[in-house]
Tab-separated table of C-alpha atoms and ligand atoms in Angstrom:
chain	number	residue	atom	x	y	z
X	1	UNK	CA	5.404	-12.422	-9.011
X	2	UNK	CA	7.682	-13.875	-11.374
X	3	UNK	CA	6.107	-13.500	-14.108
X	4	UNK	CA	5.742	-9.970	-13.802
X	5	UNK	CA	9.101	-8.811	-12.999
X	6	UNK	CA	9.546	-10.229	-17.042
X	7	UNK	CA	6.493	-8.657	-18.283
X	8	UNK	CA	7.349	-5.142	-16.839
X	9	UNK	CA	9.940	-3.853	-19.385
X	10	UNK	CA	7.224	-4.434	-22.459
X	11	UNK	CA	4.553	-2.705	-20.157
X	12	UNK	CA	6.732	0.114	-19.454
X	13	UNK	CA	7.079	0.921	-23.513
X	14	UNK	CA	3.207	0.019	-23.925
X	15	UNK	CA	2.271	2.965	-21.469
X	16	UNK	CA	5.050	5.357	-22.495
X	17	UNK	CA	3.392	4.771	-26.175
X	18	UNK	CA	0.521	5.631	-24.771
X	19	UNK	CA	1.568	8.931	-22.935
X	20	UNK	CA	3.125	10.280	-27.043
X	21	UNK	CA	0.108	9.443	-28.032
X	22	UNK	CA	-1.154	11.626	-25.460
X	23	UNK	CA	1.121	14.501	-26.003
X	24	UNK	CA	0.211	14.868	-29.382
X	25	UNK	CA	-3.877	15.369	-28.906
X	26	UNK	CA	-4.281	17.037	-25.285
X	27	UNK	CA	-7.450	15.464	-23.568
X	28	UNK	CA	-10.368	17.922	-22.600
X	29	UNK	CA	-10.695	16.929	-19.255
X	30	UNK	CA	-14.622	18.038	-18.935
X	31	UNK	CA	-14.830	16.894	-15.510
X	32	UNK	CA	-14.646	19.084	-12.121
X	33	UNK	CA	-11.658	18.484	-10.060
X	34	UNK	CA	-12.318	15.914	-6.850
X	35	UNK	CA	-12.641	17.519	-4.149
X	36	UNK	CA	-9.794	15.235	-1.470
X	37	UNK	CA	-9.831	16.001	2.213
X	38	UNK	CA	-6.880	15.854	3.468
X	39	UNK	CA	-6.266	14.864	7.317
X	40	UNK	CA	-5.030	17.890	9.472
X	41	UNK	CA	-1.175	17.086	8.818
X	42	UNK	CA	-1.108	14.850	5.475
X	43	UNK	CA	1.216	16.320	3.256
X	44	UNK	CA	0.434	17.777	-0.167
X	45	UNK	CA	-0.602	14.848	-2.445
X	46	UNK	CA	1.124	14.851	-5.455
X	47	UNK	CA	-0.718	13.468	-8.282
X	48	UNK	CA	1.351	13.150	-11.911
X	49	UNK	CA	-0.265	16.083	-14.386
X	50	UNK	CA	-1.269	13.562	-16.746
X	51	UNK	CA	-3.727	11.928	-14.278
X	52	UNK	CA	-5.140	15.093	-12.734
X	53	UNK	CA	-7.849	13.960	-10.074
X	54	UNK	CA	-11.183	14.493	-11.278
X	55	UNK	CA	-14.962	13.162	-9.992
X	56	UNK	CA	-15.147	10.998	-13.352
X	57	UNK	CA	-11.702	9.318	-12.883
X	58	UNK	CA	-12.055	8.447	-8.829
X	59	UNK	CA	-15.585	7.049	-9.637
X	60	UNK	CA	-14.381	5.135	-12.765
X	61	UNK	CA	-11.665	4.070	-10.680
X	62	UNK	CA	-14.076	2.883	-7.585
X	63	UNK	CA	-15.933	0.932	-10.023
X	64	UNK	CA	-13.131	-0.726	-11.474
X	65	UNK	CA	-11.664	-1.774	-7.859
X	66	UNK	CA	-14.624	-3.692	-7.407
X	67	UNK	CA	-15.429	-5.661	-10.380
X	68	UNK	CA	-14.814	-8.919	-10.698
X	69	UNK	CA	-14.986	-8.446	-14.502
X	70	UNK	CA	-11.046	-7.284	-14.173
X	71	UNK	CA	-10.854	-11.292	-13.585
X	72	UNK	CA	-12.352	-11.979	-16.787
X	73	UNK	CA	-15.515	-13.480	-14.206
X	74	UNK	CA	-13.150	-15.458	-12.541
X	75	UNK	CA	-15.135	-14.123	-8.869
X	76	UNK	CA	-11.647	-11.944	-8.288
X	77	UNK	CA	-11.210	-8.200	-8.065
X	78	UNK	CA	-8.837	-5.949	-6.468
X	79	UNK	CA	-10.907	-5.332	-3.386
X	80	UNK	CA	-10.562	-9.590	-3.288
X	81	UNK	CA	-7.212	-9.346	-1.769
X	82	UNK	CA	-7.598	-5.778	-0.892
X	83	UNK	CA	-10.522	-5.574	1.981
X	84	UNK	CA	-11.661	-2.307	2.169
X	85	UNK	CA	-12.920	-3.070	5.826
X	86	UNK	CA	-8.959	-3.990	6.651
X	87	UNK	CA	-7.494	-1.081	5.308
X	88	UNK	CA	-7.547	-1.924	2.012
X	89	UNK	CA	-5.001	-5.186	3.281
X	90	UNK	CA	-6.010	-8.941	2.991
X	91	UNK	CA	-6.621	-10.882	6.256
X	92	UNK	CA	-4.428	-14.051	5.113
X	93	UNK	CA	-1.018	-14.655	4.936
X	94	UNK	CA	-1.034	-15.051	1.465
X	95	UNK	CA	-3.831	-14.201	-0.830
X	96	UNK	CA	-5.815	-16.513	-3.081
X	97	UNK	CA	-5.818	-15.735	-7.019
X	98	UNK	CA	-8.187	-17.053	-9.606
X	99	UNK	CA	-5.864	-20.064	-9.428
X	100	UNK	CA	-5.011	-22.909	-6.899
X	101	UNK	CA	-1.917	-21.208	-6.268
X	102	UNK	CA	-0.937	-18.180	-4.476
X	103	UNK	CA	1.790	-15.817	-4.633
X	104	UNK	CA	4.409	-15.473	-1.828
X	105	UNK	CA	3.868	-12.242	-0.583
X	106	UNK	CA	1.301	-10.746	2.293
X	107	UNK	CA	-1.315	-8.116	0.180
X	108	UNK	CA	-0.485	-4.912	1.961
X	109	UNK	CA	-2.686	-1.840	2.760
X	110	UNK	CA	-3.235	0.690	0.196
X	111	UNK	CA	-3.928	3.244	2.847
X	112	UNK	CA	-1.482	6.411	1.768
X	113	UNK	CA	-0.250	4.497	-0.617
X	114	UNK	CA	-0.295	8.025	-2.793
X	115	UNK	CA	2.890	8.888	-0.901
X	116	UNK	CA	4.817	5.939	-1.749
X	117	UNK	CA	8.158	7.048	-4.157
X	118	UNK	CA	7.990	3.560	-4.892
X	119	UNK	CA	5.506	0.592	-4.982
X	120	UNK	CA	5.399	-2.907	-3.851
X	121	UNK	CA	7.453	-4.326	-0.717
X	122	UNK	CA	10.291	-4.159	-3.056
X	123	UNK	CA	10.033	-1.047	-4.336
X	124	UNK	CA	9.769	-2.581	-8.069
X	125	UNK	CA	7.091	-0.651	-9.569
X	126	UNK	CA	7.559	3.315	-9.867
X	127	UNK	CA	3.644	4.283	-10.640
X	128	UNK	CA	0.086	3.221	-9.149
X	129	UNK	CA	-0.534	3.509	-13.019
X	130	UNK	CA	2.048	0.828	-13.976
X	131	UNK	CA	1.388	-1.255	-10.502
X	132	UNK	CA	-1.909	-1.721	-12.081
X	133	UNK	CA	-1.099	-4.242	-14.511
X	134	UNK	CA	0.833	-6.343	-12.046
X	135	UNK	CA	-2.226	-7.840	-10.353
X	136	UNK	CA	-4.057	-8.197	-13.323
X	137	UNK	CA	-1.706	-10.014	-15.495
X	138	UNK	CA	0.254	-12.339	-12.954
X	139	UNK	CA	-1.270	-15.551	-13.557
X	140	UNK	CA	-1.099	-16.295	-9.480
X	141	UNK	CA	-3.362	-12.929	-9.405
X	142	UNK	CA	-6.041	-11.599	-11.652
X	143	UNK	CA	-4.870	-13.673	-14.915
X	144	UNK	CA	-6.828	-11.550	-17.020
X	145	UNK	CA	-6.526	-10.899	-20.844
X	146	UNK	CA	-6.573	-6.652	-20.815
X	147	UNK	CA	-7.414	-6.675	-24.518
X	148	UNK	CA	-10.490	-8.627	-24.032
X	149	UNK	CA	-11.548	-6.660	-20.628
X	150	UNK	CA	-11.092	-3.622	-22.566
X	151	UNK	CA	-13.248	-4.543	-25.270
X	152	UNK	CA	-15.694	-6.057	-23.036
X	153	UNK	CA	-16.122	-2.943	-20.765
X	154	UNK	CA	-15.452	-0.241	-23.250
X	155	UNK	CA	-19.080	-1.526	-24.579
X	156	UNK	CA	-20.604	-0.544	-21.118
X	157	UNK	CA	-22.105	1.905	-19.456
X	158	UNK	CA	-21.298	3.596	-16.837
X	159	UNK	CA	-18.046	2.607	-18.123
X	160	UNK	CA	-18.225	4.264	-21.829
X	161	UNK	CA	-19.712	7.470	-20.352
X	162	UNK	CA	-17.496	7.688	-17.565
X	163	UNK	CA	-14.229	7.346	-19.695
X	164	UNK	CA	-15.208	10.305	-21.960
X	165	UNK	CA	-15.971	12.254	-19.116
X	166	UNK	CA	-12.751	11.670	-17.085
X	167	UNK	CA	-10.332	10.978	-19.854
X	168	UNK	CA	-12.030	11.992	-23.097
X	169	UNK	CA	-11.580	8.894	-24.833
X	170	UNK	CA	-12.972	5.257	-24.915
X	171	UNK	CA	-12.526	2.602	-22.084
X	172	UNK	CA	-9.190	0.723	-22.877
X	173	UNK	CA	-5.485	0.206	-21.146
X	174	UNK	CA	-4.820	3.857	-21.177
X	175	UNK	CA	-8.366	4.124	-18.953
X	176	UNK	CA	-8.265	1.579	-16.906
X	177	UNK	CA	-5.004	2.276	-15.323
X	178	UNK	CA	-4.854	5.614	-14.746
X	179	UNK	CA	-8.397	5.300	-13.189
X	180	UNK	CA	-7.419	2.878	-10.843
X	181	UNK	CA	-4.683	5.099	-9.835
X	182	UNK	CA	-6.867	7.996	-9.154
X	183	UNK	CA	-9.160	5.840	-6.604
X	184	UNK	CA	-5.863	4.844	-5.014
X	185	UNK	CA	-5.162	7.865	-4.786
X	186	UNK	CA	-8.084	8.996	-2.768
X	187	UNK	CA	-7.345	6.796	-0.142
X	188	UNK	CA	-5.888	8.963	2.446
X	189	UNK	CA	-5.479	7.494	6.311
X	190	UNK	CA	-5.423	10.440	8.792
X	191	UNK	CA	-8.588	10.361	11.025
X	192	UNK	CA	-7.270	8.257	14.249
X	193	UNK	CA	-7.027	9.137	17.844
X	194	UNK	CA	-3.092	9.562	17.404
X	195	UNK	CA	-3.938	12.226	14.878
X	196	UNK	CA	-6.011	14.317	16.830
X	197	UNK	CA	-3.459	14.067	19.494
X	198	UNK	CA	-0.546	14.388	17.434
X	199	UNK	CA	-1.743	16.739	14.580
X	200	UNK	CA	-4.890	18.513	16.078
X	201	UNK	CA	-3.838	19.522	19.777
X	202	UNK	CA	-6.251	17.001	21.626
X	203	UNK	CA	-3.900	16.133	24.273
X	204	UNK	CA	-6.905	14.071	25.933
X	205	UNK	CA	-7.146	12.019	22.830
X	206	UNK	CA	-4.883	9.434	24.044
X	207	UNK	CA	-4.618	7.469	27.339
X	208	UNK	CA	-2.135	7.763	30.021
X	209	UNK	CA	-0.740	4.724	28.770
X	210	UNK	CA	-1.351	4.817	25.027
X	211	UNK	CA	0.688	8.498	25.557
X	212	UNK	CA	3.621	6.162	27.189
X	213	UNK	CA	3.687	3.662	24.336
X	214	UNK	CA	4.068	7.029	22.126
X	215	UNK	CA	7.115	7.978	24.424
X	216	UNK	CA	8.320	4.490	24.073
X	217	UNK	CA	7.995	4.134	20.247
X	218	UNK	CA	8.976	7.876	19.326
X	219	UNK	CA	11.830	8.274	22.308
X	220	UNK	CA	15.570	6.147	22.801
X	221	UNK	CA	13.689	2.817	24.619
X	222	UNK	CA	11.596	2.122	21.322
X	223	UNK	CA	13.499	3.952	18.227
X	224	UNK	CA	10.785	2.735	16.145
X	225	UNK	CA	10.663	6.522	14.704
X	226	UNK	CA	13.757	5.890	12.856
X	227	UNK	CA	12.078	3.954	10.178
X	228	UNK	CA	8.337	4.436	11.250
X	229	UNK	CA	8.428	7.995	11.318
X	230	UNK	CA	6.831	11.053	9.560
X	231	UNK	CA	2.635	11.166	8.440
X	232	UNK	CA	2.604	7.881	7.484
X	233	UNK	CA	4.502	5.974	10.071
X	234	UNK	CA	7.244	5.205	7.481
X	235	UNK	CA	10.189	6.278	5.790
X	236	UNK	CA	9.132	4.363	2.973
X	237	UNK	CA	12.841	2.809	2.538
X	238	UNK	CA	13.836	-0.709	2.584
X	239	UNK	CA	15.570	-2.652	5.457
X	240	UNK	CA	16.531	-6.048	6.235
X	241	UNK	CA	14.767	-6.478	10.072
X	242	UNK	CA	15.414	-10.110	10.266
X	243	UNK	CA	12.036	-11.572	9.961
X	244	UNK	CA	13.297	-14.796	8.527
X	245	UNK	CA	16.535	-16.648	8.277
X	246	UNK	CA	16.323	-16.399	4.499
X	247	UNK	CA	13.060	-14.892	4.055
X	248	UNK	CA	11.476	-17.815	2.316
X	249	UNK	CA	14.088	-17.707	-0.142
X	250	UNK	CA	12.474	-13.810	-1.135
X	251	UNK	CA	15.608	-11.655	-1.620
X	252	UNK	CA	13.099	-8.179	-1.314
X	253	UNK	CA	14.752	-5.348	-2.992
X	254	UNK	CA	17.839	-7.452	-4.390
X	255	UNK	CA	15.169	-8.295	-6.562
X	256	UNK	CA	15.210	-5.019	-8.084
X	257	UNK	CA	18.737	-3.821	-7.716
X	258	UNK	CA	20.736	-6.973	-7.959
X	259	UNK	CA	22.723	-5.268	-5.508
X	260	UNK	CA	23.522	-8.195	-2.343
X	261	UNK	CA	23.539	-5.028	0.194
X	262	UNK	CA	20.007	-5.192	-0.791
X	263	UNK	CA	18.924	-8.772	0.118
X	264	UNK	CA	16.368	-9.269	2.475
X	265	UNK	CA	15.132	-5.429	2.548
X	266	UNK	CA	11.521	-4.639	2.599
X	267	UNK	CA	9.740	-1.558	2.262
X	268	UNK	CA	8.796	-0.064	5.697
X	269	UNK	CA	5.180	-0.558	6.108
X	270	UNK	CA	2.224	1.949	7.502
X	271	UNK	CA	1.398	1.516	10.873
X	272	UNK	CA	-1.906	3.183	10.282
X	273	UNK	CA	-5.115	0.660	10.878
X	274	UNK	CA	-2.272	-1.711	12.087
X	275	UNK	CA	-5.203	-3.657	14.236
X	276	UNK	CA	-7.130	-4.188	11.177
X	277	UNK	CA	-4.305	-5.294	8.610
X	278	UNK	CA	-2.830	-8.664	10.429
X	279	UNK	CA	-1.477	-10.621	9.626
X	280	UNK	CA	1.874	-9.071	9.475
X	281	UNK	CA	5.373	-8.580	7.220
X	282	UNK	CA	6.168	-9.152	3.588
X	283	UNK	CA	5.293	-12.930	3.874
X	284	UNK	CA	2.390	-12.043	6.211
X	285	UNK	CA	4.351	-14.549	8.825
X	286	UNK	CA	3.501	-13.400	12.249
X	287	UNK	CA	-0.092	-13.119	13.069
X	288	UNK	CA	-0.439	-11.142	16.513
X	289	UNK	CA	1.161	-7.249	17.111
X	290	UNK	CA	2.683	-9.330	20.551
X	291	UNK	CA	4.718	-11.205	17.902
X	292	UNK	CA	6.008	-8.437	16.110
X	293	UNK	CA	6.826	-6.614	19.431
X	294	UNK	CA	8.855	-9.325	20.648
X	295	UNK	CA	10.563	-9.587	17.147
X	296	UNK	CA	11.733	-5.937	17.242
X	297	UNK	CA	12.374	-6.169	21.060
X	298	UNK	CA	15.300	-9.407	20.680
X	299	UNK	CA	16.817	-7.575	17.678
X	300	UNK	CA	15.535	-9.991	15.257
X	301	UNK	CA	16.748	-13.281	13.346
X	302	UNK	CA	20.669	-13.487	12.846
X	303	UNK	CA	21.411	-11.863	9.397
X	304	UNK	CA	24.428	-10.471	8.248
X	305	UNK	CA	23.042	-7.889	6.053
X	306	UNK	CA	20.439	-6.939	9.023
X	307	UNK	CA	20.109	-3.281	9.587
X	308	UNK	CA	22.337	-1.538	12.091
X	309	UNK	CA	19.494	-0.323	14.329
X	310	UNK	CA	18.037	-3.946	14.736
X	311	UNK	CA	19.641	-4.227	18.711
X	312	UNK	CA	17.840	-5.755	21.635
X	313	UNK	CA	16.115	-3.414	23.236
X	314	UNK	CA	15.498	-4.834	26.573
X	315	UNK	CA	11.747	-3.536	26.704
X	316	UNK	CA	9.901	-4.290	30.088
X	317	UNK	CA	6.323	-6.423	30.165
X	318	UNK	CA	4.837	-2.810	30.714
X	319	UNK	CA	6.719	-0.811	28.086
X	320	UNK	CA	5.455	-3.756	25.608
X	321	UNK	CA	1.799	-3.151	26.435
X	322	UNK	CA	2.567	0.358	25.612
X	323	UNK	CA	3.538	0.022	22.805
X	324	UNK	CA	0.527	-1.866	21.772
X	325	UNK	CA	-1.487	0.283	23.306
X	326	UNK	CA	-0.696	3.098	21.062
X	327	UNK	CA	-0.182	1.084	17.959
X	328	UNK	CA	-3.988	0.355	18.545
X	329	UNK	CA	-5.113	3.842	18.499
X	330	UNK	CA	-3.747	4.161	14.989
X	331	UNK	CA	-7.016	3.334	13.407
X	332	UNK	CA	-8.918	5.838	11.933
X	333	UNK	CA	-12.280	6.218	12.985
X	334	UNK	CA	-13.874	7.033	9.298
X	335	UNK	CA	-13.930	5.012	6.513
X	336	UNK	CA	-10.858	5.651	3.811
X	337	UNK	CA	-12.756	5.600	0.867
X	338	UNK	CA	-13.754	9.191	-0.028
X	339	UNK	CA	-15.856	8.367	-2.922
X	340	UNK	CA	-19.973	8.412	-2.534
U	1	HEC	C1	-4.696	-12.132	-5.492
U	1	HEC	C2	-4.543	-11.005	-4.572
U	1	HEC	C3	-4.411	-9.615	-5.148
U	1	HEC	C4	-5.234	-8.988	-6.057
U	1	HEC	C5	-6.425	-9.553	-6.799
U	1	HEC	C6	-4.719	-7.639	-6.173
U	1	HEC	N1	-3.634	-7.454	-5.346
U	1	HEC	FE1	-2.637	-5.730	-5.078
U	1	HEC	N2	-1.238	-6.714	-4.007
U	1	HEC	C7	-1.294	-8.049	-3.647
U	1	HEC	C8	-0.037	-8.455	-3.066
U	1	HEC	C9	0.302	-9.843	-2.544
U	1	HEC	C10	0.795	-7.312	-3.078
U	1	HEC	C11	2.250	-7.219	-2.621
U	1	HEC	C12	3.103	-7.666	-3.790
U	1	HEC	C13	4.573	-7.345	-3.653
U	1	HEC	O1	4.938	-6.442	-2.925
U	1	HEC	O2	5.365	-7.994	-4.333
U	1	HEC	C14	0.003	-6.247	-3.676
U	1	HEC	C15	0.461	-4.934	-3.835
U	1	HEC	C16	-0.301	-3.915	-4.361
U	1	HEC	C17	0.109	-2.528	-4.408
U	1	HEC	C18	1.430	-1.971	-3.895
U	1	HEC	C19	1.243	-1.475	-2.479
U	1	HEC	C20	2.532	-1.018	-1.827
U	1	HEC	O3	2.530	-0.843	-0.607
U	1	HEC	O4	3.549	-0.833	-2.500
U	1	HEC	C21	-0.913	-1.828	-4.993
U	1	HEC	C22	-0.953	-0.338	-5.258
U	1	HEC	C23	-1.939	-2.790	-5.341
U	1	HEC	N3	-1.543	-4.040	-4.915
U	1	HEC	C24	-3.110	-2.477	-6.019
U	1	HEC	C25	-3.948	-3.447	-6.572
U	1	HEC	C26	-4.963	-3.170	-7.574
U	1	HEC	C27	-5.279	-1.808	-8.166
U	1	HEC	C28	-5.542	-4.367	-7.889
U	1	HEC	C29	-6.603	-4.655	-8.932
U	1	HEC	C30	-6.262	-4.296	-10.312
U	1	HEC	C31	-4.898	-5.370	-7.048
U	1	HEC	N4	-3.934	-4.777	-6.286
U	1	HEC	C32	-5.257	-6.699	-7.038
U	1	HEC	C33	-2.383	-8.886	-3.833
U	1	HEC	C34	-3.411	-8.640	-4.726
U	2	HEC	C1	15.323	-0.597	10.818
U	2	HEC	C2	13.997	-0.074	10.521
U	2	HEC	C3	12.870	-0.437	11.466
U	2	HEC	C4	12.771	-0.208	12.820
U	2	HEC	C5	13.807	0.417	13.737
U	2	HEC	C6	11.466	-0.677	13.216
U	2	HEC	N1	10.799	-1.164	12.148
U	2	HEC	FE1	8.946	-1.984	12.161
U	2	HEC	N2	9.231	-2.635	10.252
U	2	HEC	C7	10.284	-2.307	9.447
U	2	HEC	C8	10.173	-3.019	8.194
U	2	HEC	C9	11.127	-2.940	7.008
U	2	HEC	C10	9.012	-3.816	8.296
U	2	HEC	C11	8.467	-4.785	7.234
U	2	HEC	C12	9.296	-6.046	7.184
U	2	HEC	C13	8.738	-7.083	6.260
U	2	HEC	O1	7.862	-6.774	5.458
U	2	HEC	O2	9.181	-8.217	6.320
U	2	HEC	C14	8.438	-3.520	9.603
U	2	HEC	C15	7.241	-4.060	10.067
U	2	HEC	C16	6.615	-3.670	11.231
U	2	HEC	C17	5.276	-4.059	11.617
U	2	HEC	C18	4.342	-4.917	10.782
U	2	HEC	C19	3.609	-4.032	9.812
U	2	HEC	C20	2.836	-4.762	8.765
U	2	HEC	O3	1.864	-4.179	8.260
U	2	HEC	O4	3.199	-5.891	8.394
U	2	HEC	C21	5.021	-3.468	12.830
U	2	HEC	C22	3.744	-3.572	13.633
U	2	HEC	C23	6.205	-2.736	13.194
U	2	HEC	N3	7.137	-2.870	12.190
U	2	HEC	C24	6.338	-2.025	14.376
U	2	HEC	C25	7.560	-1.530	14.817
U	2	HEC	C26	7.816	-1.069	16.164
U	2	HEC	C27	6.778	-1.041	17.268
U	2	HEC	C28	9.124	-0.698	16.210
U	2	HEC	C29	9.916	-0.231	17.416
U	2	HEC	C30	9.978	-1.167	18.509
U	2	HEC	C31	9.679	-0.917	14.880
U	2	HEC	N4	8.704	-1.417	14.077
U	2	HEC	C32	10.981	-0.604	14.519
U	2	HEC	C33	11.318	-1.452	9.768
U	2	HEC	C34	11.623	-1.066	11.061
């Protein structure tokens, strides 16, 4: 973690270096476009035209999320801390690198992460392309030399083939980003009972009381709408909710910003698969959707930059199990990853 936040600004010229490059000699992408479903109301996906998604890139990318090469055969890849069968979220509090250590945040989902304006629970990394090198260089992470990964892999197959085919040139930096990004990409969370009910009609999707807990989080007793709303169950902004007294001495997006309005915020997670992805918040500190219920419902820790909506909300035992209720039918009932 803080290592990268130092590494970032020499990353960001790398890969801008690389896009010139790019500019100058247009890439014949020679393979056919890949073919996303899109849930019954996802919005549009919007995918930067440099990284257009194509059958070569997402499988490149699949590939890549899996190997434990990207660890230099240190037994880590991304789907290490990232669990496909959780939602693409690790099931511990804190993940565990290649090293003894571990970092001091909770891996989140990846499930819609394509919508995020902005990555990581601080909203420090603008790109899935550029959020690539994070894992892979922090030493609490991945640890991993790119140079010799690139050399390494650019020798095999399918990864020489599948670089000329999706990108037009060899396996390297440029690669290996931009087809991790383009699996990412792919995975698109939609397909739960809320959905049908919400998006396709299905009124007899949901049970009488999952229906109430809807009524309870979307309505005045719950307000959770307010920064859990839209598709993905978030605004995708950054609030201070109180979790901790000083959140583990993590000032969130005051990372970023240096602003002290900003200390303590965290990006507003995805709800969706929220019975798959415990344990919960930035430092994956509470471990049971009861916990978190009861945190929203007394308003929180004291904190005097706490956001304005935290207020007791004086839930009854029945509204709670609601609630629960319909934060369990959130899971979708296929598999996220799009890619045979
Ligand atoms: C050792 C565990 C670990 C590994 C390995 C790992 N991640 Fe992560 N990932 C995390 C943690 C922890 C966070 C949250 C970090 C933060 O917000 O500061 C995260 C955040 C992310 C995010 C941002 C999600 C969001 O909601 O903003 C993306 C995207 C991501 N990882 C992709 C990857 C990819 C791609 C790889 C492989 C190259 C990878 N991760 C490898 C633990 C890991
Ligand atoms: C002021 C904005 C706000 C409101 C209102 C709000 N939340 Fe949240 N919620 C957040 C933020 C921000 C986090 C992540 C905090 C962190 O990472 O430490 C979060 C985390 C969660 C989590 C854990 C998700 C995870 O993957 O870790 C759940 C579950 C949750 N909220 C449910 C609710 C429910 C239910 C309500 C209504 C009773 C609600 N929230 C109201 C902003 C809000």
């Amino acid at each position: 973690m803080k290592g990268s936040a130092f590494l970032l600004p020499g990353l960001v010229l790398l890969l801008s270096m690389a896009c010139t490059r790019e500019a100058e000699a247009p890439v014949p992408l020679n393979s056919a476009p890949f073919q996303l479903s899109l849930p019954p109301g996802a919005p549009a996906l919007t995918v930067p035209p440099d990284n257009p998604l194509t059958e070569a890139s997402v499988h490149l990318g699949k590939l890549l999320f899996f190997d434990e090469r990207l660890s230099m055969g240190r037994g880590i890849s991304c789907a290490s801390c990232h669990l496909s069968g959780n939602a693409f979220s690790d099931t511990v509090a804190l993940s565990q690198g290649v090293g003894a250590g571990t970092g001091s945040r909770n891996a989140p989902s990846l499930a819609n992460v394509a919508y995020h304006p902005l990555l990581m629970r601080d909203g420090g990394n603008p790109t899935l392309e550029q959020q690539v090198l994070v894992p892979l260089l922090d030493s609490l992470e991945m640890d991993a030399d790119i140079n010799a990964i690139s050399t390494t892999l650019s020798g095999l197959e399918p990864y020489r083939s599948l670089s000329q085919a999706a990108y037009g040139r060899p396996f390297g930096i440029y690669v290996l980003t931009r087809a991790l990004a383009s699996y990412e990409r792919t995975l698109v969370s939609g397909h739960s009972r809320f959905d049908h009910f919400r998006y396709s009609g299905d009124t007899t999707a949901l049970s009488d009381q999952e229906r109430r807990g809807w009524a309870v989080f979307s309505g005045d007793r719950g307000r959770c709408t307010a920064c859990h709303g839209g598709f993905d169950l978030s605004d995708h902004q950054f609030h201070n909710i109180g979790t901790q007294p000083d959140h583990h001495g993590d000032p969130g997006r005051q990372r970023i910003t240096l602003d002290p309005a900003d200390r303590g915020k965290f990006k507003t997670p995805t709800l969706r698969n929220i019975a798959l992805t415990a344990p919960y918040m930035h430092d994956g500190s509470m471990t049971s959707l009861e916990q978190v219920i009861d945190h929203f419902n007394s308003g929180g820790n004291q904190d005097s930059n706490k956001d304005r909506l935290m207020a007791p909300l004086q839930l009854t035992p029945g509204e709670k199990r609601d609630l629960i209720a319909f934060l369990l039918s959130l899971t979708d009932e296929r598999t996220l990853d799009q890619v045979e």
